[in-house]
XYZ file of C-alpha atoms in Angstrom:
587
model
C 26.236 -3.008 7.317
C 25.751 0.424 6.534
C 22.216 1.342 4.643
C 18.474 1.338 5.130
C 15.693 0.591 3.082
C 14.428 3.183 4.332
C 12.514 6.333 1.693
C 13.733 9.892 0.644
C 12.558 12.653 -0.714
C 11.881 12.722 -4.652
C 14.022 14.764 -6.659
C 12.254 17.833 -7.834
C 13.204 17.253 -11.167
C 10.781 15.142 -12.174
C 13.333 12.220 -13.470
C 11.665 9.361 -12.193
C 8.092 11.085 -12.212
C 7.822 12.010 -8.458
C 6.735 8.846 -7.039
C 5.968 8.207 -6.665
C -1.855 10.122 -10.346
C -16.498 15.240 -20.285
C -18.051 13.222 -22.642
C -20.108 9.890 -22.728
C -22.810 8.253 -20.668
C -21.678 6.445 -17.554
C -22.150 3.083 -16.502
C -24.325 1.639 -13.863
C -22.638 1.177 -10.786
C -22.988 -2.037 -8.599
C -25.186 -1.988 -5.674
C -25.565 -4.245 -2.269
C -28.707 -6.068 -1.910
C -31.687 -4.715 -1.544
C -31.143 -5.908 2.177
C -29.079 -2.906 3.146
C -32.083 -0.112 2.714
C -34.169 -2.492 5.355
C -30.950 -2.555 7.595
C -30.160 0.685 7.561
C -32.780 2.231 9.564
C -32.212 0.362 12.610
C -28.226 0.127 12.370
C -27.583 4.365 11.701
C -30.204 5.292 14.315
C -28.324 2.984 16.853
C -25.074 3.822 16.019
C -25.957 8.187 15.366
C -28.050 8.665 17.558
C -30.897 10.442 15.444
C -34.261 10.626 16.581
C -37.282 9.421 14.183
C -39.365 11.260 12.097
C -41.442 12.748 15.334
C -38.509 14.587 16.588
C -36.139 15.739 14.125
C -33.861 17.588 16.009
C -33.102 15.713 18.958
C -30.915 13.313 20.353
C -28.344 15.217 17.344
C -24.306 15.038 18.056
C -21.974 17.367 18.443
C -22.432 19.985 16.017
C -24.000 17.617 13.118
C -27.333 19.114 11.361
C -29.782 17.902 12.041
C -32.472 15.580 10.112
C -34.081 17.291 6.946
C -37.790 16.752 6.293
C -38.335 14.051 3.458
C -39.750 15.593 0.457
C -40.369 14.223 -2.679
C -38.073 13.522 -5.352
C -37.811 14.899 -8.855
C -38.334 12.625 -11.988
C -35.277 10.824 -13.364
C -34.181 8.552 -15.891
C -30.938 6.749 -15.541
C -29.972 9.595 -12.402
C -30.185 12.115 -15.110
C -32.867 15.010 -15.398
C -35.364 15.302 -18.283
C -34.939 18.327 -20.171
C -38.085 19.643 -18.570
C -37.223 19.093 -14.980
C -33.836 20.229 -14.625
C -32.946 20.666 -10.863
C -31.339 23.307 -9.262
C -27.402 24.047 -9.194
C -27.901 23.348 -5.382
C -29.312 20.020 -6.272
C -26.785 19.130 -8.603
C -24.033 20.172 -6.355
C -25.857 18.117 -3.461
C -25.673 15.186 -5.052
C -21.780 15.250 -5.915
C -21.301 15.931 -2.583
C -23.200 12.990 -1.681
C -21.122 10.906 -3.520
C -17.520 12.174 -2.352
C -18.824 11.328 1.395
C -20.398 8.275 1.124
C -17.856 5.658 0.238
C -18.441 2.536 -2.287
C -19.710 0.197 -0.124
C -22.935 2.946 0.182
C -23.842 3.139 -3.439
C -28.049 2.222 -1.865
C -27.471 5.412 0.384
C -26.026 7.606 -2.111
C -29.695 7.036 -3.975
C -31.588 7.821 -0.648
C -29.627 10.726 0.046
C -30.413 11.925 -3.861
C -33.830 11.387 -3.909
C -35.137 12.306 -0.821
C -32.759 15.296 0.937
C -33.565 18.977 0.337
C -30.141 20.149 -1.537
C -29.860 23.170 1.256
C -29.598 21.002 4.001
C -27.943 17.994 2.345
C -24.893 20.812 1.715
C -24.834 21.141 5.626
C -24.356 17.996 6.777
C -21.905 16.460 4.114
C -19.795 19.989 4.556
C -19.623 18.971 8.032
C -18.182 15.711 7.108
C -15.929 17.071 4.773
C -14.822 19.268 7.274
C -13.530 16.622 9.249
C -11.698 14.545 5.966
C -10.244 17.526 4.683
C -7.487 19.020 6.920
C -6.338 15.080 7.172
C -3.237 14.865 5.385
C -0.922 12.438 7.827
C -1.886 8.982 8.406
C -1.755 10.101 12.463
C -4.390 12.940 12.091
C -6.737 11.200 9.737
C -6.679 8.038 12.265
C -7.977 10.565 14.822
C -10.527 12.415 12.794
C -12.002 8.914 11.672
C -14.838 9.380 13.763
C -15.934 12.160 11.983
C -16.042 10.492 8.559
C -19.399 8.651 7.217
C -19.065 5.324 7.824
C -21.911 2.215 7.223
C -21.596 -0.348 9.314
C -22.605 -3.739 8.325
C -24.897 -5.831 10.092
C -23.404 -6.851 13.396
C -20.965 -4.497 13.513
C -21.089 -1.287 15.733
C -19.379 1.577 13.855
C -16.860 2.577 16.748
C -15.491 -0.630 16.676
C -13.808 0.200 13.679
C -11.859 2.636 15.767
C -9.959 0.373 17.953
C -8.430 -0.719 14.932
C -7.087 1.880 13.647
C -5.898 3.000 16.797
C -3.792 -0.464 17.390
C -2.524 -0.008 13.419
C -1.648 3.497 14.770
C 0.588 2.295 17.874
C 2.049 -0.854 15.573
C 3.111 1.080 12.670
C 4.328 5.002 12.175
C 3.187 5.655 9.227
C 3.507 9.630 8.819
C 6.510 11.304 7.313
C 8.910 12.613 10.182
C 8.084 9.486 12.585
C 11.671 7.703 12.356
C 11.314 3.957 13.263
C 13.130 3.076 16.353
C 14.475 -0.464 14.393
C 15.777 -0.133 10.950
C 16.224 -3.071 8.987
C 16.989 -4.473 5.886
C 14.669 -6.494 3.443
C 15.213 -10.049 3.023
C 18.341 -10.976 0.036
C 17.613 -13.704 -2.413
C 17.585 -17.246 -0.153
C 16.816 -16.160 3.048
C 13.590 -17.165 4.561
C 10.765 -13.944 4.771
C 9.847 -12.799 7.288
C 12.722 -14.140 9.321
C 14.603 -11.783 11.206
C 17.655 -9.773 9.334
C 20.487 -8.196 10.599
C 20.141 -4.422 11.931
C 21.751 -1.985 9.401
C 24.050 0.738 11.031
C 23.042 3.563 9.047
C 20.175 4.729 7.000
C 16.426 5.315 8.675
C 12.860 6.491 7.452
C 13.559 9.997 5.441
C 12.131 12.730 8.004
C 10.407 15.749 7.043
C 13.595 17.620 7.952
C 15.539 15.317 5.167
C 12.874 15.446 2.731
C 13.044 19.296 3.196
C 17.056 18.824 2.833
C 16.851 17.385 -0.253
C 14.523 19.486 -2.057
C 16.484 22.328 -1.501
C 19.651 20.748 -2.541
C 17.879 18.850 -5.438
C 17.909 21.824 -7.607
C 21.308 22.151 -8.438
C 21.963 19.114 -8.635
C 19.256 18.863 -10.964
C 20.949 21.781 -12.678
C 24.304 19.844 -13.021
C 22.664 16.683 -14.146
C 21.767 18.383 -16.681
C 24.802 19.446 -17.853
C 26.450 16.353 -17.552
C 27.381 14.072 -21.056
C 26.762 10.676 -18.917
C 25.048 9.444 -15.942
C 25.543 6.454 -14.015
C 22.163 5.526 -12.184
C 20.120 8.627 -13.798
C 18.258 9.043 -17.095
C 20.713 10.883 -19.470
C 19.681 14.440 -20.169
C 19.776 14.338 -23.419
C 17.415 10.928 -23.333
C 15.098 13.689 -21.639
C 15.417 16.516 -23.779
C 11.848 17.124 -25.150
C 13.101 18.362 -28.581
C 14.665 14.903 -28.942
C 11.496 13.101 -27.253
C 9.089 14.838 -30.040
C 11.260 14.561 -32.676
C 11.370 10.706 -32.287
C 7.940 10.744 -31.336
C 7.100 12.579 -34.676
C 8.404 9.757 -36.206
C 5.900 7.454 -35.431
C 3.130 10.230 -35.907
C -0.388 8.370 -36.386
C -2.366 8.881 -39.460
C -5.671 10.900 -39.378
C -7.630 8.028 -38.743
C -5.708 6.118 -36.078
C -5.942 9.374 -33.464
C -7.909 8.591 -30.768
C -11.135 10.542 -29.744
C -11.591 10.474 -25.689
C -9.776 7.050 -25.860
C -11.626 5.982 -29.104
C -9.490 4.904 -32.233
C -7.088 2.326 -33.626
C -4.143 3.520 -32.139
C -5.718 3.584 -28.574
C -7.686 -0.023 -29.228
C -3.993 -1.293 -30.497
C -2.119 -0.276 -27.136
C -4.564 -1.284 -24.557
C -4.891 -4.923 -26.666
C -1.399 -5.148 -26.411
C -0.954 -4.108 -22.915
C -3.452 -7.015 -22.225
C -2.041 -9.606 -24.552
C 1.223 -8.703 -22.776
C -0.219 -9.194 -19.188
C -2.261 -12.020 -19.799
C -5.575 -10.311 -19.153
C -9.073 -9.560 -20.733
C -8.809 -6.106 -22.061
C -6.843 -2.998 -20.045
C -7.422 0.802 -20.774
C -5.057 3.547 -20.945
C -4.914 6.651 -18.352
C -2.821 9.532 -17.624
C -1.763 8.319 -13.967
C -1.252 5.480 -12.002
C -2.518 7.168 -8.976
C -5.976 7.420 -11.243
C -5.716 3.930 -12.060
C -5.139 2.507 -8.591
C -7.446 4.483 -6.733
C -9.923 3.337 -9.487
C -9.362 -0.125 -9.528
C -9.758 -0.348 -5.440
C -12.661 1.380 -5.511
C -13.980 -1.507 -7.832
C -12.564 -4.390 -5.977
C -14.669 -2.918 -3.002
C -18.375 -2.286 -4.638
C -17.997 -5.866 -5.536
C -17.410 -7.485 -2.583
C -19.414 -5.109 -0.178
C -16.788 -3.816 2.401
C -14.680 -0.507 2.048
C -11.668 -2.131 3.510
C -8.262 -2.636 1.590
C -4.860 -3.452 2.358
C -1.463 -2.155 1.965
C 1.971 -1.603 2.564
C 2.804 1.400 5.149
C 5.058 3.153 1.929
C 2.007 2.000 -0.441
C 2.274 5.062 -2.858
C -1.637 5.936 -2.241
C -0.596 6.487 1.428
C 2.847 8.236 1.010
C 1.825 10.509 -1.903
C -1.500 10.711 -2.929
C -2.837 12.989 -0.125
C -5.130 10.056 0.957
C -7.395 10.310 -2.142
C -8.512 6.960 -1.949
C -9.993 7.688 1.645
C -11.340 11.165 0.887
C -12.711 10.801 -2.652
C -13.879 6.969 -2.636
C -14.475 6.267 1.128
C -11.896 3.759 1.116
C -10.714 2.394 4.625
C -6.831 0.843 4.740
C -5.344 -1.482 6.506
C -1.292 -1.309 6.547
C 0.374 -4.356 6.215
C 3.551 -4.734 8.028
C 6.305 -3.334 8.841
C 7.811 -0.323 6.980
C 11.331 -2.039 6.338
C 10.480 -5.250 4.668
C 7.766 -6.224 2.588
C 4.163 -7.679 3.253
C 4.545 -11.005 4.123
C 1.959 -13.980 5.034
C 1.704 -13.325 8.697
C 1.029 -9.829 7.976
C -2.293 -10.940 6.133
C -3.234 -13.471 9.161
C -3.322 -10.403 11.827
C -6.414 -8.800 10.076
C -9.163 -8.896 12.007
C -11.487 -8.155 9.295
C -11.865 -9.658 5.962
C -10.719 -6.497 3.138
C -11.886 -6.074 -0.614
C -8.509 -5.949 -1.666
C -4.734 -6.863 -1.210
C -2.449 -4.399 -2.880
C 1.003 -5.457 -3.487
C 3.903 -3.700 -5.383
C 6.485 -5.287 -7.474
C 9.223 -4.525 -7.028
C 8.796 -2.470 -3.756
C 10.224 1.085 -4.882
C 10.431 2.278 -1.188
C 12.663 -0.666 -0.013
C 14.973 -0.542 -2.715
C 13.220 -2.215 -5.207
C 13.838 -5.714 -3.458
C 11.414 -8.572 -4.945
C 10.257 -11.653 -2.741
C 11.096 -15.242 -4.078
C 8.681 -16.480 -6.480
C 6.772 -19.391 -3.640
C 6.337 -16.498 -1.278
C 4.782 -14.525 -3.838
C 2.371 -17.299 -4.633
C 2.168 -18.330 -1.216
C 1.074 -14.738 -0.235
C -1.574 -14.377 -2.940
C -2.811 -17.238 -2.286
C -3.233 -16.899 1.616
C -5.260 -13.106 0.102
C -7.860 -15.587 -1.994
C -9.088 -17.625 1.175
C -10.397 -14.837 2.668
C -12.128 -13.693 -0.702
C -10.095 -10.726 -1.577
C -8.825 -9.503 -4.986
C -5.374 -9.085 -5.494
C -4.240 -5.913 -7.308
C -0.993 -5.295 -8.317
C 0.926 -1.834 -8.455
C 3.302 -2.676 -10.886
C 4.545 0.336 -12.484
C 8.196 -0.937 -12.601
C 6.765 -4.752 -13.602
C 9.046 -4.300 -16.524
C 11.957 -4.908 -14.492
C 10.799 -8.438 -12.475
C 11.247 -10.822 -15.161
C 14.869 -11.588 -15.225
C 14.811 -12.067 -11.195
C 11.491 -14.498 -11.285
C 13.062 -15.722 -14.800
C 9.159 -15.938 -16.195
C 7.200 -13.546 -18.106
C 5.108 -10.849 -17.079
C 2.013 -12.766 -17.654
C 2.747 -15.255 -15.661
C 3.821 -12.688 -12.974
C 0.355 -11.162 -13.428
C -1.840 -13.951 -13.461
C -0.992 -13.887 -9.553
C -3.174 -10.354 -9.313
C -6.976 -10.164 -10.360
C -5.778 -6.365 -11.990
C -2.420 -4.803 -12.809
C -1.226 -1.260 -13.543
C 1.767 -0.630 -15.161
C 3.335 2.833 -16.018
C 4.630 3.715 -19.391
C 7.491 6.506 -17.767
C 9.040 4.906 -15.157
C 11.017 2.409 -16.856
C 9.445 2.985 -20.472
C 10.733 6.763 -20.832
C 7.424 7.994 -22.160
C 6.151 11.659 -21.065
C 3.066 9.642 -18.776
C 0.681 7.250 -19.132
C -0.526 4.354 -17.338
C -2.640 1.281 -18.095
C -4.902 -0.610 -15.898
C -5.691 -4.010 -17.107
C -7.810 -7.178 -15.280
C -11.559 -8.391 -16.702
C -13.035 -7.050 -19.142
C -16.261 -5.988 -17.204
C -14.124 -4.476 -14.484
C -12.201 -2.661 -16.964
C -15.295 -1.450 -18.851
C -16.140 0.300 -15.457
C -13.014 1.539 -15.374
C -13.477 3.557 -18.246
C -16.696 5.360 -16.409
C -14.657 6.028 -13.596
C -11.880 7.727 -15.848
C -14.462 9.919 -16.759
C -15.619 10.659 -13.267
C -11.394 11.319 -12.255
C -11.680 13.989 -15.875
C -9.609 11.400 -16.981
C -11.196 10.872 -20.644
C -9.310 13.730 -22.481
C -10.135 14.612 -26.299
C -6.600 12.693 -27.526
C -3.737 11.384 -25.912
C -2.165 10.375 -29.467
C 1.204 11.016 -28.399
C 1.325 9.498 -25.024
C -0.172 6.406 -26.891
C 2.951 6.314 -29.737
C 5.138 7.356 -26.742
C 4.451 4.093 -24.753
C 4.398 1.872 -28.225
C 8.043 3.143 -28.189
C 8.822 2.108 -24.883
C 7.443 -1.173 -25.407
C 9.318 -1.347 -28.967
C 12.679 0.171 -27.960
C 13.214 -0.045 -23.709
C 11.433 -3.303 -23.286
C 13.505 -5.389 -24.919
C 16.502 -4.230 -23.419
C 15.175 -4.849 -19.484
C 17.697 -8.073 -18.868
C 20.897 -5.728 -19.981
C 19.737 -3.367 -17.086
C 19.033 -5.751 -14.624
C 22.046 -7.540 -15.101
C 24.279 -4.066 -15.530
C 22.577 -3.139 -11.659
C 23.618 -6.439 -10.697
C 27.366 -5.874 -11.652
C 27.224 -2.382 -10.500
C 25.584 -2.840 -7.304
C 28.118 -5.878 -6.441
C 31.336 -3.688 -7.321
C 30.274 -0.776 -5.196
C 29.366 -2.734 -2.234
C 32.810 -4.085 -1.816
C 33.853 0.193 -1.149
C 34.392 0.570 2.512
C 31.960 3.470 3.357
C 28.857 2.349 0.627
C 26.056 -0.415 1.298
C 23.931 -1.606 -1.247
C 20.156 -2.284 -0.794
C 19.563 -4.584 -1.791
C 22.659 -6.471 -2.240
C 23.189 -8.031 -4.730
C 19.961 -6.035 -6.918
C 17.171 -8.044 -8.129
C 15.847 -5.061 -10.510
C 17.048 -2.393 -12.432
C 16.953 -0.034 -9.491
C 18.790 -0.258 -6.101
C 19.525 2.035 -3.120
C 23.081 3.148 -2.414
C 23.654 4.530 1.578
C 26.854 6.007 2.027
C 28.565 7.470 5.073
C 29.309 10.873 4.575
C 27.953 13.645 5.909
C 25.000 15.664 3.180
C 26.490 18.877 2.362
C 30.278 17.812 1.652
C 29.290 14.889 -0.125
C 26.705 16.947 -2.474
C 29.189 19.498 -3.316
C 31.842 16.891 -3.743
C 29.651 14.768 -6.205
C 28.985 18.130 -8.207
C 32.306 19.053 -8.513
C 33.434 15.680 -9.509
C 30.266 15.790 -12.518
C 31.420 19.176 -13.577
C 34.592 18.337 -13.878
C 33.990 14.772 -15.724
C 30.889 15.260 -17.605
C 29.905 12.068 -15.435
C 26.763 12.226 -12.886
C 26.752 9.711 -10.187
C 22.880 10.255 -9.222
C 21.076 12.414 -6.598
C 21.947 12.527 -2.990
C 19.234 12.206 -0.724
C 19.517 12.721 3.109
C 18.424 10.241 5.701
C 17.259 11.207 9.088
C 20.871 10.055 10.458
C 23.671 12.755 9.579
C 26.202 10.712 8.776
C 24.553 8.646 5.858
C 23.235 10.010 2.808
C 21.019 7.848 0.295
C 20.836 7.270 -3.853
C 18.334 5.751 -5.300
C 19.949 3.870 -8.721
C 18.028 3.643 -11.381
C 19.875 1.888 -14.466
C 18.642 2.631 -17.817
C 20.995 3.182 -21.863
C 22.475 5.904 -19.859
C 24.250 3.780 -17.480
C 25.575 1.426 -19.875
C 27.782 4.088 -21.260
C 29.850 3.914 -17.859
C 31.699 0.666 -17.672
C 31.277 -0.620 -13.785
C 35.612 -0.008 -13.630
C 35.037 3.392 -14.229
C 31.776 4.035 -12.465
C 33.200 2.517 -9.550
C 36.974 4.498 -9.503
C 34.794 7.472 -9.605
C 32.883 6.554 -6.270
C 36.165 5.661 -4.858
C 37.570 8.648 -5.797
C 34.400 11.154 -4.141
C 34.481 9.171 -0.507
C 38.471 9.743 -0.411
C 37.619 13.714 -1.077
C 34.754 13.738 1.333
C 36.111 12.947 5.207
C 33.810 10.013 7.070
C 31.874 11.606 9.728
C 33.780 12.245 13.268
C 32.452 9.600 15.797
C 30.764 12.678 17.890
C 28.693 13.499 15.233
C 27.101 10.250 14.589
C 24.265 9.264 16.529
């Protein structure tokens, strides 16, 4: 065995999106009981330390402000100021602040903190806590800094016990990029039993920050030469990207005056997000410009309602590979990582929390491990065992499109399994962007507020609307001829002594391809070779082992102009240029 399911860098091209994210009156946001104003008292002055309303500045930690003096608040309506008693930028700014810090499951003490903290020293003490959210970009720092971070502890529950947690997630899993896993293995194939143990690959590991680093330098030429090229074999086509092409055909289905959408209002906007739901089986969905909006929106939601800041992931979850931890610092959002970074989430995984979580977010297929799918009882089985503790299920699905010929049902049947869904309109739909986020119709109403909050509400999105009407018109349909053109593909190329296919034999319209050559030869080899052929194999990726490189294979109409003979001569034809790796130089 030769590959990993291991992640690399992005190209910087943009091909497959880099994984991979003003107006109206907002909605009322969902509160805990009334309970939590009486507990709070008694629980933060236990757990902070802060003195009562006699002594104001002692018994304070560290370098933390201390407690303000209460003074009345201004008059309100709805959290908005009359016209005659406008407060102060500093109040205004205050209470945003307020809001970043304290996380959903403290919508009672967000309302405290507004009404009765002078906006001077309420700036002090949430800049401290900012402070120490911040600088936290790897999972290993932000683990460390968590003490720093507001956190409302239920009742029962002494806020540094959270800690102990987090530090046993930090010693099970490595979850920052450049921490190479001392096993690599690779995810289940179709029939064995998950969770079960799989054989060791040989080559192939966790992409480092030294690889990622490799491959964005390299990625530009070969982005350069991609473009170039008349044909690709697991890449978009150029030409399928050129944006004179893209508006041209969108031009074609150019709305009328009255079907344009005003901040998300409008017939054509209404008709996409019905048909989104019709298509997924749910209430209503709403359109956005990112999944990474979407996602960290729909979490948030999942948590007000059941009253705990906890959710659960994978370790390559996109929101904790490349969203900067956004769902921690701007929603107060607390994850727990599921598993093992090799395989996916399975039941067992879900039986080690110690805690019950708001939500359980899955991704089908799993991008990071090759795009590998579980079989359809495990799926079930593993919602299922996410119910009887009362969480929602939330799917990321933004390459959904591509799981219905493996589970041979339809995507509404795959997404009844998950209380909401997103789905992207570019990955596999070949729009410009887009997203949709789709689940109940209340939850998706809120949704829409929380758009605005992200400045996601934008004056019109007409033509990412007609652009995703296309991909559901034109690309949809054409899904199984994908799926079963990676399956062919996949199975031909894995029989080449040097290649391993991840997983083999693909379940989706994407797949990973290791191959044991060493980086540099074997990029300059495969651009020669597309230069000379007008044919582009896809983009080389290094892994933290020298001697095996990685492609992530994404089949789409380009590919299906390269009949699997020829695709696979060429391969065979650029690892007999490129020499194997001398046995000294692998490690």
């Amino acid at each position: 065995m030769l590959g990993s399911t291991a992640s690399s860098a992005p190209p910087t091209h943009n091909l497959d999106g880099g994984r991979d994210r003003e107006c109206d009156s907002e909605g009322q946001q969902e509160t805990f009981p009334g309970s939590v104003l009486e507990r709070f008292a008694a629980e933060v002055a236990e757990q902070r330390s802060v003195g009562g309303p006699d002594e104001p500045r002692d018994h304070v930690e560290g370098e933390e402000a201390p407690p303000a003096h209460v003074e009345p608040a201004r008059g309100e309506r709805d959290h908005r100021p009359p016209a005659w008693d406008e407060p102060s930028d500093e109040d205004q700014l205050a209470a945003a602040l307020v809001d970043l810090a304290l996380g959903p499951a403290d919508a009672d003490l967000r309302f405290l903190a507004r009404e009765h903290t002078p906006a001077q020293r309420l700036l002090e003490v949430v800049a401290e806590q900012v402070r120490g959210v911040v600088p936290c970009h790897g999972a290993g720092s932000a683990r460390e800094d968590d003490q720093r971070q507001v956190h409302v502890a239920r009742t029962g529950q002494h806020a540094r016990g959270d800690h102990r947690r987090l530090a046993r997630n930090q010693r099970k899993e490595h979850v920052s990029v450049g921490q190479a896993e001392d096993q690599q293995v690779r995810p289940p194939l179709p029939g064995e039993l998950v969770g079960q143990p799989v054989q060791q690959s040989t080559i192939g590991s966790q992409t480092s920050a030294r690889a990622y680093a490799a491959g964005v330098a390299e990625g530009r030429d070969q982005g350069a030469v991609w473009a170039r090229s008349e044909r690709s074999v697991g890449a978009p086509n150029s030409r399928d990207r050129d944006p004179r092409a893209t508006l041209l055909a969108l031009a074609e289905r150019a709305p009328s005056v009255e079907e344009i959408d005003h901040y998300g209002e409008g017939g054509l906007a209404q008709r996409l997000e019905a048909r989104i739901a019709e298509l997924l089986g749910k209430e209503a969905a709403v359109w956005m410009p990112s999944g990474t909006m979407a996602q960290q929106i729909a979490l948030r939601l999942h948590s007000e309602r059941r009253g705990t800041n906890r959710v659960a992931f994978h370790p390559l979850c996109h929101l904790e590979d490349h969203e900067e931890r956004a769902y921690e610092v701007l929603h107060g959002l607390k994850a727990e990582l599921l598993g093992s970074r090799d395989r996916p989430i399975t039941v067992s995984d879900l039986d080690e929390l110690e805690e019950p979580v708001a939500a359980v977010l899955l991704e089908l297929p799993d991008r990071e491990l090759g795009g590998v799918l579980r079989p359809w009882d495990d799926l079930v089985a593993l919602c299922d065992r996410a119910r009887q503790d009362g969480a929602a299920l939330h799917l990321d699905g933004a390459r959904l499109w591509q799981c219905g010929p493996f589970y041979e049902r339809g995507l509404d049947e795959i997404a009844a399994l998950f209380d909401t869904v997103y789905v992207s309109f570019y990955k596999d739909l070949a729009a410009p962007a887009g997203a949709a986020l789709a689940g109940p119709a209340d939850l998706i109403e809120e949704a829409r507020v929380w758009q605005v909050r992200h400045g996601g509400r934008l004056y019109s999105v007409h033509p990412y609307l007609i652009a995703a009407e296309r991909g559901l018109d034109e690309v949809l349909p054409r899904i199984p001829d994908f799926v079963a053109h990676a399956r062919d593909l996949g199975t031909a190329l894995a029989q080449l002594d040097g290649i391993e296919i991840v997983p083999d034999p693909p379940q989706t319209t994407m797949f990973h391809l290791y191959v044991r050559r060493p980086l540099e030869p074997l990029q300059e080899a495969a651009l020669d070779q597309a230069e000379r052929t007008g044919t582009f194999l896809g983009f080389v990726r290094a892994t933290d082992k020298p001697e095996a490189q990685r492609l992530e294979l994404t089949i789409g109409p380009a590919s299906l102009e390269v009949p699997v003979a020829e695709a696979t001569a060429l391969w065979q034809e650029l690892l007999t240029t490129v020499a194997e790796p001398s046995p000294a130089r692998a490690r």
